[in-house]
Coordinates of C-alpha atoms in Angstrom, one line a residue:
M1 CA -30.1 45.7 -41.7
S2 CA -26.9 44.5 -43.5
H3 CA -26.0 40.9 -44.0
S4 CA -23.0 41.3 -41.7
E5 CA -25.2 42.7 -39.0
K6 CA -27.6 39.8 -39.3
S7 CA -24.7 37.3 -39.0
S8 CA -23.4 39.1 -36.0
K9 CA -26.8 38.9 -34.4
Q10 CA -27.2 35.3 -35.1
I11 CA -24.0 34.3 -33.3
L12 CA -24.7 36.1 -30.1
P13 CA -24.7 33.6 -27.2
T14 CA -28.1 32.7 -25.7
I15 CA -26.6 32.0 -22.2
D16 CA -27.8 34.3 -19.5
T17 CA -25.5 37.2 -18.8
D18 CA -25.5 36.4 -15.1
I19 CA -24.0 33.0 -16.0
I20 CA -21.4 34.6 -18.1
K21 CA -20.4 36.9 -15.2
K22 CA -20.5 34.2 -12.6
Y23 CA -18.1 31.9 -14.5
N24 CA -16.0 34.7 -15.8
I25 CA -16.5 33.7 -19.4
T26 CA -14.3 35.7 -21.7
E27 CA -15.2 37.3 -25.0
A28 CA -13.3 34.6 -26.9
E29 CA -15.1 31.9 -24.9
C30 CA -18.4 33.6 -25.6
N31 CA -17.5 33.3 -29.3
T32 CA -16.7 29.6 -28.9
L33 CA -20.1 29.1 -27.3
S34 CA -21.9 31.0 -30.0
E35 CA -20.1 29.1 -32.8
F36 CA -21.0 25.9 -31.1
E37 CA -24.7 26.8 -31.0
V38 CA -24.7 27.7 -34.7
K39 CA -22.8 24.5 -35.6
Q40 CA -25.2 22.3 -33.5
D41 CA -28.2 24.0 -35.1
K42 CA -26.8 23.4 -38.6
F43 CA -25.9 19.8 -37.8
Q44 CA -29.5 19.2 -36.7
Q45 CA -30.8 20.6 -40.0
W46 CA -28.3 18.5 -41.9
L47 CA -29.5 15.3 -40.1
T48 CA -33.1 15.8 -41.1
A49 CA -31.9 15.5 -44.8
Q50 CA -30.1 12.2 -44.2
K51 CA -31.5 8.7 -44.8
L52 CA -31.1 7.0 -41.4
N53 CA -32.5 3.7 -40.4
S54 CA -35.0 3.4 -37.5
V55 CA -32.4 2.6 -34.8
E56 CA -30.2 5.5 -35.7
T57 CA -33.1 7.9 -35.9
S58 CA -34.3 6.7 -32.4
A59 CA -30.8 7.1 -31.0
L60 CA -30.4 10.7 -32.3
S61 CA -34.0 11.6 -31.1
C62 CA -33.2 11.0 -27.4
R63 CA -33.3 14.3 -25.5
T64 CA -33.1 13.2 -21.8
F65 CA -31.2 10.5 -20.0
E66 CA -34.6 8.8 -19.4
D67 CA -34.9 8.5 -23.2
V68 CA -31.4 7.1 -23.4
A69 CA -32.1 4.5 -20.7
T70 CA -35.3 3.4 -22.5
F71 CA -33.5 3.3 -25.9
W72 CA -30.7 1.0 -24.7
S73 CA -33.1 -1.1 -22.6
D74 CA -35.0 -1.8 -25.8
M75 CA -31.7 -2.7 -27.5
S76 CA -30.6 -5.1 -24.8
K77 CA -33.8 -7.0 -24.2
N78 CA -32.6 -9.8 -26.4
T79 CA -28.8 -10.4 -26.2
E80 CA -29.0 -12.1 -29.6
S81 CA -30.9 -9.2 -31.2
D82 CA -30.0 -8.0 -34.6
F83 CA -28.5 -4.8 -33.1
N84 CA -26.2 -6.5 -30.6
I85 CA -25.1 -9.1 -33.2
S86 CA -24.2 -6.4 -35.6
H87 CA -22.0 -4.7 -33.0
Q88 CA -20.2 -7.9 -31.8
S89 CA -17.0 -6.9 -33.6
G90 CA -16.8 -3.5 -32.0
W91 CA -18.2 -3.6 -28.5
K92 CA -15.6 -5.9 -26.9
L93 CA -12.8 -3.4 -27.2
W94 CA -14.3 -0.8 -25.0
T95 CA -17.2 -2.4 -23.2
K96 CA -15.5 -5.6 -22.1
K97 CA -17.2 -5.6 -18.7
Y98 CA -20.6 -6.1 -20.2
Q99 CA -22.5 -9.0 -21.8
N100 CA -23.4 -7.0 -24.9
F101 CA -22.9 -3.6 -26.6
S102 CA -26.2 -2.2 -25.3
E103 CA -25.2 -2.6 -21.6
G104 CA -21.8 -1.1 -22.2
A105 CA -23.2 1.9 -24.1
S106 CA -25.8 2.5 -21.4
S107 CA -23.1 2.6 -18.8
F108 CA -21.0 5.0 -21.0
M109 CA -23.9 7.4 -21.2
Q110 CA -24.5 7.3 -17.4
D111 CA -20.8 8.2 -17.0
L112 CA -21.5 11.3 -19.1
K113 CA -24.6 12.3 -17.0
P114 CA -22.6 14.4 -14.4
I115 CA -21.2 16.6 -17.2
F116 CA -24.7 17.2 -18.6
D117 CA -26.0 17.9 -15.1
I118 CA -23.3 20.6 -14.5
V119 CA -23.7 22.1 -18.0
T120 CA -27.5 22.2 -17.7
G121 CA -27.2 23.9 -14.3
M122 CA -25.0 26.6 -16.0
G123 CA -27.9 27.4 -18.4
V124 CA -26.3 26.1 -21.6
P125 CA -29.0 25.6 -24.2
Y126 CA -29.5 22.6 -26.5
A127 CA -28.3 20.1 -23.9
G128 CA -31.1 17.7 -24.9
L129 CA -29.9 17.8 -28.5
A130 CA -26.4 17.1 -27.4
I131 CA -27.6 14.0 -25.5
G132 CA -29.1 12.7 -28.8
I133 CA -25.8 13.5 -30.7
I134 CA -23.6 11.5 -28.3
N135 CA -26.1 8.7 -28.1
G136 CA -26.1 8.6 -31.9
L137 CA -22.3 8.6 -31.9
I138 CA -22.2 5.4 -29.8
T139 CA -24.8 3.8 -32.1
F140 CA -22.6 4.5 -35.2
A141 CA -19.3 3.8 -33.5
G142 CA -20.3 0.4 -32.2
K143 CA -19.7 -1.2 -35.6
K144 CA -16.0 -1.8 -35.3
N145 CA -15.7 -3.1 -38.9
T146 CA -16.6 0.4 -40.2
M147 CA -14.8 2.3 -37.6
E148 CA -11.4 3.9 -38.1
N149 CA -8.8 2.9 -35.5
Q150 CA -8.0 6.6 -34.8
I151 CA -11.7 7.3 -34.0
S152 CA -12.0 4.1 -31.9
S153 CA -8.9 5.1 -29.8
A154 CA -10.4 8.5 -29.3
I155 CA -13.7 7.2 -27.9
E156 CA -11.8 4.7 -25.7
G157 CA -9.6 7.4 -24.3
I158 CA -12.5 9.7 -23.5
K159 CA -14.5 6.9 -22.0
D160 CA -11.7 5.9 -19.7
R161 CA -11.5 9.4 -18.3
L162 CA -15.2 9.8 -17.6
P163 CA -16.2 7.8 -14.4
G164 CA -14.2 10.1 -12.1
L165 CA -16.4 13.0 -13.0
K166 CA -19.2 11.5 -10.8
M167 CA -17.0 12.1 -7.8
Y168 CA -16.2 15.6 -8.9
Q169 CA -19.9 16.4 -9.3
A170 CA -20.6 15.1 -5.8
I171 CA -17.7 17.0 -4.1
Y172 CA -17.1 20.2 -6.0
T173 CA -20.4 22.0 -6.4
G174 CA -19.9 25.1 -4.3
N175 CA -19.4 28.7 -5.3
H176 CA -15.7 29.0 -4.5
E177 CA -13.7 30.6 -7.3
L178 CA -11.8 27.3 -7.9
E179 CA -15.1 25.4 -8.0
T180 CA -16.8 27.7 -10.5
D181 CA -13.6 27.5 -12.6
L182 CA -13.8 23.7 -12.5
Q183 CA -17.4 23.8 -13.6
K184 CA -16.4 26.1 -16.5
K185 CA -13.6 23.7 -17.5
I186 CA -16.2 20.8 -17.5
L187 CA -18.4 23.0 -19.8
F188 CA -15.7 23.4 -22.4
A189 CA -14.7 19.7 -22.2
Y190 CA -18.4 19.0 -22.9
L191 CA -18.4 21.4 -25.9
A192 CA -15.3 19.8 -27.3
F193 CA -16.7 16.3 -27.0
V194 CA -20.1 17.2 -28.6
D195 CA -18.2 18.9 -31.4
L196 CA -16.1 15.9 -32.0
S197 CA -19.2 13.7 -31.9
M198 CA -20.9 15.7 -34.6
D199 CA -17.9 15.4 -36.9
I200 CA -17.6 11.7 -36.3
I201 CA -21.3 11.1 -37.1
K202 CA -21.0 13.1 -40.3
Y203 CA -17.9 11.1 -41.1
F204 CA -19.8 7.8 -40.7
I205 CA -23.0 8.9 -42.6
Q206 CA -21.0 10.1 -45.6
P207 CA -20.8 7.7 -48.6
G208 CA -17.7 5.5 -48.7
Y209 CA -15.8 7.6 -51.3
R210 CA -16.4 10.8 -49.2
R211 CA -15.1 9.1 -46.1
W212 CA -12.0 8.1 -48.0
G213 CA -11.4 11.6 -49.1
T214 CA -11.9 13.0 -45.5
A215 CA -9.4 10.5 -44.1
L216 CA -6.9 11.3 -46.9
F217 CA -7.0 15.1 -46.9
K218 CA -7.8 15.8 -43.2
T219 CA -5.8 13.1 -41.4
G220 CA -4.9 15.4 -38.5
K221 CA -8.4 16.8 -37.8
F222 CA -9.6 14.1 -35.4
T223 CA -6.2 14.0 -33.7
I224 CA -6.3 17.7 -32.9
M225 CA -9.9 17.6 -31.7
T226 CA -9.2 14.5 -29.5
S227 CA -6.0 16.1 -28.1
N228 CA -8.0 19.2 -27.1
I229 CA -10.5 17.0 -25.2
Y230 CA -7.7 15.1 -23.4
S231 CA -6.2 18.5 -22.5
S232 CA -9.6 19.7 -21.1
L233 CA -10.0 16.6 -19.0
T234 CA -6.4 17.0 -17.7
D235 CA -7.1 20.6 -16.7
I236 CA -10.2 19.3 -14.8
R237 CA -8.1 16.8 -12.8
L238 CA -5.4 19.4 -12.0
R239 CA -8.0 21.8 -10.7
C240 CA -9.5 19.0 -8.6
E241 CA -6.1 18.5 -7.0
E242 CA -6.1 22.1 -5.9
L243 CA -9.6 21.7 -4.6
I244 CA -8.6 18.7 -2.4
G245 CA -6.4 21.1 -0.5
L246 CA -9.4 23.4 -0.2
R247 CA -11.6 20.6 1.1
I248 CA -9.0 19.7 3.8
D249 CA -8.8 23.3 4.9
T250 CA -12.6 23.5 5.1
L251 CA -12.7 20.3 7.1
V252 CA -10.2 21.7 9.6
R253 CA -12.1 24.9 10.0
G254 CA -15.3 22.9 10.3
M255 CA -13.8 21.1 13.3
D256 CA -13.2 24.5 14.9
V257 CA -16.8 25.4 14.4
L258 CA -17.8 22.1 16.1
K259 CA -15.7 22.9 19.1
T260 CA -17.4 26.3 19.5
H261 CA -20.8 24.6 19.5
N262 CA -19.6 21.9 21.9
E263 CA -21.3 23.4 25.0
V264 CA -24.7 23.4 23.3
L265 CA -24.2 19.8 22.2
L266 CA -23.1 18.6 25.6
A267 CA -26.1 20.4 27.2
R268 CA -28.4 18.5 24.9
V269 CA -26.7 15.2 25.6
D270 CA -27.0 15.9 29.3
E271 CA -30.7 16.4 29.0
L272 CA -31.2 13.1 27.1
Q273 CA -28.8 10.9 29.1
Q274 CA -28.6 11.8 32.8
D275 CA -27.3 8.5 33.9
Q276 CA -23.9 7.9 35.6
T277 CA -22.4 6.2 32.6
T278 CA -22.9 9.2 30.3
A279 CA -21.4 11.5 32.9
H280 CA -18.3 9.4 33.1
V281 CA -18.0 9.2 29.3
L282 CA -18.2 12.9 28.9
E283 CA -15.7 13.5 31.7
I284 CA -13.1 11.2 29.9
Q285 CA -13.9 12.8 26.6
D286 CA -13.3 16.2 28.0
V287 CA -10.0 15.3 29.8
L288 CA -8.7 13.8 26.5
D289 CA -9.6 16.9 24.6
L290 CA -12.0 14.9 22.4
A291 CA -15.2 16.8 23.4
S292 CA -16.4 17.1 19.8
W293 CA -15.9 13.4 19.0
T294 CA -18.9 11.3 18.0
P295 CA -19.1 8.0 16.1
E296 CA -20.9 9.7 13.3
H297 CA -18.3 12.4 12.9
H298 CA -15.5 9.8 13.1
H299 CA -17.1 7.7 10.3
K300 CA -17.5 10.8 8.2
K301 CA -13.8 11.6 8.5
L302 CA -12.9 8.1 7.5
A303 CA -15.3 8.4 4.5
E304 CA -13.6 11.7 3.5
Y305 CA -10.2 10.0 3.7
K306 CA -11.4 7.0 1.7
S307 CA -12.7 9.3 -1.0
R308 CA -9.2 10.7 -1.4
L309 CA -7.8 7.2 -1.7
L310 CA -10.4 6.3 -4.3
Y311 CA -9.6 9.5 -6.3
E312 CA -5.9 8.6 -6.3
Q313 CA -6.7 5.0 -7.3
H314 CA -8.8 6.2 -10.2
E315 CA -6.0 8.3 -11.5
E316 CA -3.7 5.2 -11.6
L317 CA -6.3 2.6 -12.7
G318 CA -5.2 0.4 -15.5
I319 CA -1.6 1.7 -15.3
Y320 CA -0.4 0.7 -11.8
Q321 CA -1.4 -2.2 -9.5
Q322 CA -4.3 -1.2 -7.1
M323 CA -5.9 -2.7 -4.0
T324 CA -8.9 -3.9 -5.9
R325 CA -11.4 -6.4 -4.4
H326 CA -9.4 -9.2 -6.1
E327 CA -6.1 -8.0 -4.6
M328 CA -7.7 -7.6 -1.2
E329 CA -8.9 -11.2 -1.2
K330 CA -5.4 -12.4 -2.2
L331 CA -4.0 -10.5 0.8
R332 CA -6.6 -11.9 3.1
G333 CA -5.5 -15.4 1.9
T334 CA -1.9 -15.0 2.8
D335 CA -0.5 -17.0 5.8
A336 CA 0.4 -13.8 7.6
F337 CA -3.1 -12.4 7.5
V338 CA -4.7 -15.7 8.3
D339 CA -2.5 -16.1 11.4
W340 CA -3.2 -12.6 12.5
A341 CA -7.0 -12.9 12.0
R342 CA -7.3 -16.0 14.3
P343 CA -9.6 -14.9 17.1
S344 CA -7.9 -17.1 19.7
S345 CA -4.6 -15.1 20.0
S346 CA -3.2 -11.6 20.0
G347 CA -1.1 -10.4 17.1
V348 CA 0.4 -7.6 15.2
L349 CA 0.4 -7.4 11.4
I350 CA 2.6 -4.8 9.7
L351 CA 1.8 -4.2 6.1
R352 CA 4.6 -2.3 4.5
G353 CA 3.5 -0.8 1.1
I354 CA 6.1 0.3 -1.4
N355 CA 4.5 2.6 -4.0
N356 CA 5.7 2.2 -7.6
E357 CA 9.0 4.2 -8.1
N358 CA 7.4 6.1 -11.0
L359 CA 4.9 7.6 -8.5
S360 CA 7.4 8.4 -5.7
E361 CA 7.0 12.2 -6.2
S362 CA 3.4 12.6 -7.1
K363 CA 1.6 9.9 -5.0
I364 CA 0.3 11.1 -1.7
H365 CA -1.1 7.9 -0.2
N366 CA 0.1 4.4 0.3
W367 CA -1.2 1.9 -2.1
L368 CA -2.1 -0.6 0.7
S369 CA -4.2 1.9 2.7
P370 CA -7.5 1.0 1.0
F371 CA -7.1 -2.5 2.5
A372 CA -7.1 -1.2 6.0
L373 CA -10.1 1.1 5.3
D374 CA -11.9 -1.9 3.8
I375 CA -11.6 -3.8 7.0
A376 CA -12.9 -0.8 9.0
D377 CA -15.8 -0.5 6.6
S378 CA -16.8 -4.1 7.2
W379 CA -17.4 -3.3 10.9
L380 CA -19.8 -0.5 10.0
H381 CA -22.2 -2.9 8.4
K382 CA -22.4 -5.3 11.4
N383 CA -25.1 -5.1 14.1
N384 CA -22.7 -6.2 16.8
P385 CA -19.1 -5.6 15.6
S386 CA -16.1 -6.5 17.6
P387 CA -14.6 -3.7 19.6
N388 CA -12.3 -1.7 17.3
A389 CA -10.4 1.5 16.9
V390 CA -9.2 3.1 13.6
Y391 CA -6.8 6.0 13.3
I392 CA -5.2 7.7 10.3
F393 CA -1.8 9.4 10.5
D394 CA -2.9 11.8 7.8
S395 CA -0.1 13.4 5.8
A396 CA -2.4 16.4 5.2
D397 CA -2.9 17.0 9.0
H398 CA 0.4 17.6 10.8
A399 CA -1.2 17.4 14.2
S400 CA -2.4 13.8 13.5
R401 CA 1.2 12.6 13.5
S402 CA 1.7 12.9 17.3
I403 CA 1.1 9.9 19.6
F404 CA -0.6 12.4 22.0
K405 CA -3.3 12.8 19.4
A406 CA -3.4 9.3 18.0
I407 CA -3.3 7.1 21.2
P408 CA -6.0 9.1 23.1
M409 CA -8.2 8.8 20.1
V410 CA -7.7 5.0 19.9
L411 CA -8.2 4.6 23.6
F412 CA -11.5 6.5 23.6
Q413 CA -12.8 4.5 20.7
L414 CA -12.1 1.3 22.7
L415 CA -13.8 2.8 25.8
W416 CA -16.8 3.7 23.7
F417 CA -17.6 0.0 23.3
Q418 CA -17.4 -0.5 27.0
R419 CA -19.6 2.4 28.1
P420 CA -21.8 0.3 30.4
K421 CA -18.7 -0.7 32.5
L422 CA -17.8 2.9 33.0
G423 CA -21.0 3.3 35.2
S424 CA -20.0 0.4 37.4
K425 CA -17.2 0.5 40.0
S426 CA -16.9 -3.3 40.2
K427 CA -13.3 -4.6 40.5
G428 CA -12.0 -1.0 40.8
H429 CA -11.5 -0.6 37.1
Y430 CA -13.2 2.9 36.9
E431 CA -11.1 4.3 39.8
A432 CA -7.8 3.0 38.3
L433 CA -8.8 4.2 34.8
M434 CA -9.6 7.8 36.1
A435 CA -6.4 7.9 38.2
A436 CA -4.3 7.0 35.1
L437 CA -6.3 9.5 33.0
H438 CA -5.8 12.5 35.4
Q439 CA -2.1 11.5 35.9
Y440 CA -1.6 11.7 32.1
A441 CA -3.6 15.0 31.8
S442 CA -1.6 16.6 34.6
L443 CA 1.8 16.3 32.9
P444 CA 2.7 19.1 30.5
L445 CA 3.6 18.4 26.9
S446 CA 7.1 19.8 27.0
Q447 CA 10.5 18.6 25.8
G448 CA 11.8 18.0 29.3
D449 CA 8.8 16.1 30.6
G450 CA 8.0 14.4 27.3
N451 CA 9.2 11.0 28.5
L452 CA 7.1 11.2 31.6
K453 CA 4.1 12.1 29.4
V454 CA 4.7 9.0 27.2
Q455 CA 5.0 6.7 30.3
A456 CA 1.7 8.1 31.7
L457 CA 0.0 7.6 28.3
G458 CA 1.2 4.0 28.4
G459 CA -0.2 3.5 31.9
L460 CA -3.6 4.9 30.6
A461 CA -3.5 2.5 27.7
T462 CA -3.0 -0.4 30.1
Q463 CA -6.0 0.6 32.2
V464 CA -8.2 0.8 29.1
V465 CA -7.4 -2.8 28.0
H466 CA -8.0 -3.9 31.6
I467 CA -11.6 -2.8 31.1
Y468 CA -11.9 -5.7 28.6
E469 CA -11.1 -8.3 31.2
G470 CA -13.2 -11.4 30.7
E471 CA -14.3 -10.4 27.2
K472 CA -14.3 -13.2 24.6
Q473 CA -14.3 -11.0 21.5
P474 CA -10.9 -9.8 20.2
V475 CA -10.2 -6.1 20.3
Y476 CA -9.0 -4.7 16.9
I477 CA -6.8 -1.7 16.3
I478 CA -6.1 -0.4 12.8
L479 CA -3.5 2.4 12.3
D480 CA -2.9 3.6 8.8
R481 CA 0.3 5.3 7.7
V482 CA 2.2 4.8 11.0
D483 CA 5.3 5.9 9.0
Q484 CA 3.9 9.4 9.4
C485 CA 4.0 9.1 13.2
S486 CA 6.6 11.3 14.8
D487 CA 7.3 8.8 17.6
H488 CA 7.9 5.3 16.1
Y489 CA 9.4 3.6 19.1
E490 CA 7.0 5.1 21.6
L491 CA 4.1 4.1 19.5
M492 CA 5.2 0.5 19.2
N493 CA 6.1 0.3 22.9
I494 CA 2.6 1.4 24.0
L495 CA 0.9 -0.9 21.4
V496 CA 2.9 -4.0 22.1
N497 CA 4.2 -3.8 25.7
R498 CA 1.5 -1.7 27.4
M499 CA -1.6 -3.0 25.6
M500 CA -1.1 -6.3 23.8
R501 CA 1.1 -7.9 26.5
E502 CA -0.8 -6.4 29.5
S503 CA -4.2 -7.4 28.3
T504 CA -6.0 -10.6 29.3
S505 CA -8.1 -10.3 26.2
F506 CA -6.9 -10.8 22.6
I507 CA -5.6 -7.6 21.0
K508 CA -5.3 -7.6 17.2
I509 CA -3.2 -4.7 15.8
L510 CA -2.9 -4.0 12.0
L511 CA -0.5 -1.3 10.9
V512 CA 0.0 0.1 7.4
A513 CA 3.4 1.7 6.7
A514 CA 5.6 3.0 3.9
T515 CA 9.2 2.1 3.4
N516 CA 10.6 4.6 6.0
W517 CA 8.9 2.6 8.8
P518 CA 11.7 1.0 10.8
T519 CA 11.9 -2.8 11.4
L520 CA 11.0 -4.2 14.8
E521 CA 14.7 -5.2 15.2
Y522 CA 15.7 -1.6 14.6
L523 CA 13.2 -0.5 17.2
G524 CA 14.7 -2.9 19.7
F525 CA 11.8 -5.4 20.0
G526 CA 13.4 -8.4 18.4
P527 CA 11.4 -11.4 17.2
L528 CA 7.9 -11.6 18.7
A529 CA 5.4 -14.4 18.5
H530 CA 2.4 -13.6 16.4
V531 CA 4.0 -10.5 14.8
H532 CA 4.2 -10.5 11.0
E533 CA 5.7 -8.1 8.6
V534 CA 4.6 -8.2 4.9
T535 CA 6.1 -6.0 2.2
L536 CA 4.2 -5.5 -1.0
R537 CA 5.4 -3.5 -4.0
Q538 CA 3.1 -1.7 -6.3
D539 CA 3.7 -3.1 -9.8
F540 CA 3.5 -1.3 -13.2
L541 CA 0.9 -3.2 -15.2
D542 CA 1.7 -4.7 -18.6
Y543 CA -0.9 -4.5 -21.3
D544 CA -1.9 -8.2 -20.5
D545 CA -2.7 -7.1 -16.9
Y546 CA -5.4 -4.6 -18.0

């Protein structure tokens, strides 16, 4: 066998051919994988010939994330240990949330874990060795006094782009073509980062005069490698934006499947709950065309929406102002919110969020929406929450913009809290409610009769709040992105005139809107007691705000 044949055989990829076919790995990409395997093997051989101290040897010897956790746990047992003291000058720059370098390094490695999980699942060999290489990189790079600014910036930039991969791993793990392509992009981002890590380690281990020569004659090497990693991570995020659309489509189709199984679900509910109250609830649910609605499914949809908000927040983190916990507490402390939150009166709070002008074309959601979802989340963790209803006018779901979709959903959520009263005919509430319900359902949704349909919907809303007669707890309604609603005046008329003013209980309404939401004066409502409008602009953060 010739020398060239031997070399060719040595660089054949060791990845299973089924994996290559599944992820559509090209011949050029196979060569990249093969060259990476050879380089990683040679690097390991080179390391065995170096004189490393015990800490560096232990760091490079880690092969699993359990090994990594143990290593950094040992390093952080004493915050004044020799290791942490020796890294004091370097760790503050990129682990400023942590008490010492060891804690920050451990967190950094955990941010990398989703990448290794995906790569290992793809059958890429030597993942354990790569764990040791990157763990060793952090160990060397922690000494800021021996660390070039260019290398430091590269590690910081990569670190800042990693946490979002946890969400990608949790959401995009299917076999759709876009999802497998995303996993392949993550694979090659992994290869580029491990490749850079090996070069940086060799750079640090070299004697001082060799390092000086490397920096002098190859000044563009690290820049090019780092740029390739940034480009890989950008490709990952672009692919995820496409997958968000796919997820929304899947969710919509999932709703259709739920409707087809509705008869089976209703039959099971009928077997478990044969009482009169259940029968009335199911009747109302069916007339409102909400037969597939359940609290669990409602909470799941809110969680899906919140994950989209968090994804967008993460993309802007550190650059534009966000609804962080600190910002939420500041908003809760404003006079407008304090007045609205008083349990002894009804009120409307309109939060008008103005996204930063630099994001006007690319930003999908309103920067204040996480505040509304945080309030809704707080109710989920209470054993006996106040009656509440939450609705999202979702820009991704055109049907959600109609008040004939929004208001029935809100009203049914409020009725869900009063189910026991639906089994009782005391005070005639049930008969009046059902009369209003069937009056609303009997009117067609057509242009000529649209106003009559809106009036009937308002009458139904009034009967729903009458069910709360004598209740001491306030009733909360949260509507996010009301600017997306197709009927601004009709929506406010039902909320203010037919619900808040007609109720003997206290109704608390919180609305989140963008700049195109008209003022109350424009809508013809004029000044109202206990109605507040707050406008908050999303700022661009200066360096000092980071």
